[in-house]
mmCIF file of C-alpha atoms in Angstrom:
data_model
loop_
_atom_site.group_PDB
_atom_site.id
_atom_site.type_symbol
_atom_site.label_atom_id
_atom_site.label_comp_id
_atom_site.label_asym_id
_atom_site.label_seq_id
_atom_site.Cartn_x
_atom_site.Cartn_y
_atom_site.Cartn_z
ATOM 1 C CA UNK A 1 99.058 100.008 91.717
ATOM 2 C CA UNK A 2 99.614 103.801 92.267
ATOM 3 C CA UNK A 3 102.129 105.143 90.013
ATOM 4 C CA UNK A 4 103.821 108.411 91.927
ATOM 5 C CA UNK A 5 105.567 111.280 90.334
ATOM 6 C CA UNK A 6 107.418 114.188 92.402
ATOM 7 C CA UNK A 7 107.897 117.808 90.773
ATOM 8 C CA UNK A 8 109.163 121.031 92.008
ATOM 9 C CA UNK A 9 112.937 120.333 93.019
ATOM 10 C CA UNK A 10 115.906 122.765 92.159
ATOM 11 C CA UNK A 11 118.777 124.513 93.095
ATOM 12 C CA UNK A 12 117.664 128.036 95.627
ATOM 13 C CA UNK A 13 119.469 130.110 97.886
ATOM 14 C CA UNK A 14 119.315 129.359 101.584
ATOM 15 C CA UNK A 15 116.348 131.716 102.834
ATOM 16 C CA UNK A 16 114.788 130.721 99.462
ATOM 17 C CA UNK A 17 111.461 128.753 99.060
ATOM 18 C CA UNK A 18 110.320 125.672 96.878
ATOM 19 C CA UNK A 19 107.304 123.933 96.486
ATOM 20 C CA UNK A 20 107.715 120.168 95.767
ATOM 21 C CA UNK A 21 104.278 118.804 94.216
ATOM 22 C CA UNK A 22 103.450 114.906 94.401
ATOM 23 C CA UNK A 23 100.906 113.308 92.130
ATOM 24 C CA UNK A 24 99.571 109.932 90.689
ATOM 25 C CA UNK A 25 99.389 108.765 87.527
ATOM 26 C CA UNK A 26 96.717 106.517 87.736
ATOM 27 C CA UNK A 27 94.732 107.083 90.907
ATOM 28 C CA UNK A 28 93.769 110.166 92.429
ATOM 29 C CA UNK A 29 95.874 111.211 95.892
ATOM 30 C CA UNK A 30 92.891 112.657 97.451
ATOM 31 C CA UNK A 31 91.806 109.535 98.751
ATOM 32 C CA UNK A 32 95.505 108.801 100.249
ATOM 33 C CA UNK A 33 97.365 109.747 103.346
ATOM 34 C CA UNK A 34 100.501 111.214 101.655
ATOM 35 C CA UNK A 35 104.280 111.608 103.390
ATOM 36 C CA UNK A 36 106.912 113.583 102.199
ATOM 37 C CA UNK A 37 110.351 112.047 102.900
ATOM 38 C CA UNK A 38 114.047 112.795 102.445
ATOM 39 C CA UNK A 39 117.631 111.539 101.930
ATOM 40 C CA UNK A 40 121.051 113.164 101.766
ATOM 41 C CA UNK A 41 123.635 111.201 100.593
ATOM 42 C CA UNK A 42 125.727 108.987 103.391
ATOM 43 C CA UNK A 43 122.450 109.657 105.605
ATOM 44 C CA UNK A 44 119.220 107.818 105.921
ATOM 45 C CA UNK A 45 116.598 108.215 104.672
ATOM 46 C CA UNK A 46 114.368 110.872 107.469
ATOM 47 C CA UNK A 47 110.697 111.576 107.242
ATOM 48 C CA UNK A 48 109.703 115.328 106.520
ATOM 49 C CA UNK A 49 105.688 115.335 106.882
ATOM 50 C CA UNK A 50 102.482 113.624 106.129
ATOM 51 C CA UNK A 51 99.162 114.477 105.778
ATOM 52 C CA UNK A 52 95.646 111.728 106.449
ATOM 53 C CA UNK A 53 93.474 111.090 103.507
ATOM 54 C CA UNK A 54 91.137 112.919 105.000
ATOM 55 C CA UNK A 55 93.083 115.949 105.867
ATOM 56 C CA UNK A 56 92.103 116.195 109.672
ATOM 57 C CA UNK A 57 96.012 115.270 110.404
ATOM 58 C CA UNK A 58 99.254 116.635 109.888
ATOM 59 C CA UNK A 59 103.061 115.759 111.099
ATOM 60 C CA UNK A 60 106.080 117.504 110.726
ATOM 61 C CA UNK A 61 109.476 116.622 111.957
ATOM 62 C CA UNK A 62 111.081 119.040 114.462
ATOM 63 C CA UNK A 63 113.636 119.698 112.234
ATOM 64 C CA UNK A 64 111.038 121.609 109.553
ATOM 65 C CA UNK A 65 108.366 122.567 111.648
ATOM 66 C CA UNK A 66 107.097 126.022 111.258
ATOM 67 C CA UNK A 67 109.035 126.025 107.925
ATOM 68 C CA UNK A 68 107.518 123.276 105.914
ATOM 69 C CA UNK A 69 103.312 122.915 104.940
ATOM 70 C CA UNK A 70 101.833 119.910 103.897
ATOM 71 C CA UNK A 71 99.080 120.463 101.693
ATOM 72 C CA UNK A 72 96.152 119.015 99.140
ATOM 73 C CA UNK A 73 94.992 120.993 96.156
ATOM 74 C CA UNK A 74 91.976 117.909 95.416
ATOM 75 C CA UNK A 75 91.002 119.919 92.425
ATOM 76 C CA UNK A 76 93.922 119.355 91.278
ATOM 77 C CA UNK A 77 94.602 115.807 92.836
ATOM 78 C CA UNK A 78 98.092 116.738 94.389
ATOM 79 C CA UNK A 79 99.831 117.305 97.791
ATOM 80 C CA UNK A 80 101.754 119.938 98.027
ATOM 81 C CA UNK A 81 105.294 120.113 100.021
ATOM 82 C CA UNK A 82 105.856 123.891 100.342
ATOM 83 C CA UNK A 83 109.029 124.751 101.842
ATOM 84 C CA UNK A 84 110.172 128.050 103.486
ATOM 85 C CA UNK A 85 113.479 129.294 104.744
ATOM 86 C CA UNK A 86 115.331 126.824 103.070
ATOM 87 C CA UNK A 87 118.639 125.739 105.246
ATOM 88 C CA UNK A 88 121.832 123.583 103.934
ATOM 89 C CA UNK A 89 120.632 120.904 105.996
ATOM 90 C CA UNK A 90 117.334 120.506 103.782
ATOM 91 C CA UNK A 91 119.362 119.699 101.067
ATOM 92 C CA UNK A 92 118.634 116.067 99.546
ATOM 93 C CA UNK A 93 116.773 113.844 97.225
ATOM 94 C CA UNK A 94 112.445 114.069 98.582
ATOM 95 C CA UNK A 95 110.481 111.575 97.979
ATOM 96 C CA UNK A 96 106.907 111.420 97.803
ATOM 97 C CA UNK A 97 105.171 108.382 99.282
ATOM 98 C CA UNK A 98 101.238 106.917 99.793
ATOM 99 C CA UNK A 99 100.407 103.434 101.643
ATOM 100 C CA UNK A 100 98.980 100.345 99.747
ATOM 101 C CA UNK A 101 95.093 101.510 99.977
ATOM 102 C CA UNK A 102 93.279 104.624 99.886
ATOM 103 C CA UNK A 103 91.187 105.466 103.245
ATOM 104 C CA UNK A 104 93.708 104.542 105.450
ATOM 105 C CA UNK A 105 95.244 106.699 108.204
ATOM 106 C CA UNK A 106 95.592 104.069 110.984
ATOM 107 C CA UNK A 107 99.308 104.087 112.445
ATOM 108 C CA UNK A 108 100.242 107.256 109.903
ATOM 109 C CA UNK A 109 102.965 108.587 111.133
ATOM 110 C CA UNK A 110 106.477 109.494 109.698
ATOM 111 C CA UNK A 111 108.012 105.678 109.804
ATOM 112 C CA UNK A 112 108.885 104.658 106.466
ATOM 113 C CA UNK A 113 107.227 101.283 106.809
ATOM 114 C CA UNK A 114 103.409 103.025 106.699
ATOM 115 C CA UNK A 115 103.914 103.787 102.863
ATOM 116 C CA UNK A 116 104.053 101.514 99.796
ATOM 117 C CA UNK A 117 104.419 102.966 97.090
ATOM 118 C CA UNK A 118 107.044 105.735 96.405
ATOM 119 C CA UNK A 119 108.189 108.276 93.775
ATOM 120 C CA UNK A 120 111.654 108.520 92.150
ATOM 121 C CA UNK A 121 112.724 111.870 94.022
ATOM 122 C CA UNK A 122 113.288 115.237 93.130
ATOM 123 C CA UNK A 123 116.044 116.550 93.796
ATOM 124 C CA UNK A 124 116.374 119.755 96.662
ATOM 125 C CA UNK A 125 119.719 121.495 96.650
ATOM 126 C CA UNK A 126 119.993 124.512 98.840
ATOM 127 C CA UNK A 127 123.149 126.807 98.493
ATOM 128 C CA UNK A 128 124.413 129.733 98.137
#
């Protein structure tokens, strides 16, 4: 099974930037679609972006387009979440997320039910 870990979260300034790195411990990512997902508390749970295995395809949400990138360093095996212009609003828990097998992009999208396996969060708190 793949064995996620998200890194990167903190306390910035609104206007600030963070970059929120996602990784697996015993497979490599490169060969996953990846989503990047997020919950405040007393809210649901909201999809930020996602990027194909391939990396032909990226989604954002409105609410962090032109702000947020969704990104692969393969070198490194990680997908990046690099977030600019940090609002209030972004604050909550992100979790990292890839479906049950690698090579598939078929019905990716920002739905929760796409992904299988899921990190623990890391935690994004943005305030002044």
């Amino acid at each position: 099974q793949l064995q996620i870990v998200e890194s990167g979260g903190g306390l910035v300034q609104p206007g600030g930037s963070l970059r929120l790195s996602c990784a697996a411990s015993a497979f490599s990512l490169k060969d996953y679609a990846v989503g990047w997902f997020r919950q405040a508390p007393g809210k649901a749970r909201e999809g930020v972006a996602c990027i194909s295995s391939n990396n032909d395809y990226t989604k954002y949400a409105d609410s962090v387009k032109g702000r947020f990138t969704i990104a692969r360093d393969n070198a490194k095996k990680t997908v990046y979440l690099q977030m600019n212009n940090l609002e209030p609003e972004d604050t909550a828990v992100y979790f990292c997320a890839a479906p049950r097998l690698p090579f598939v992009n078929y019905g990716l999208g920002l739905q929760m039910n796409f992904y299988e396996f899921w990190g623990q969060g890391t935690q994004v708190t943005v305030a002044s």
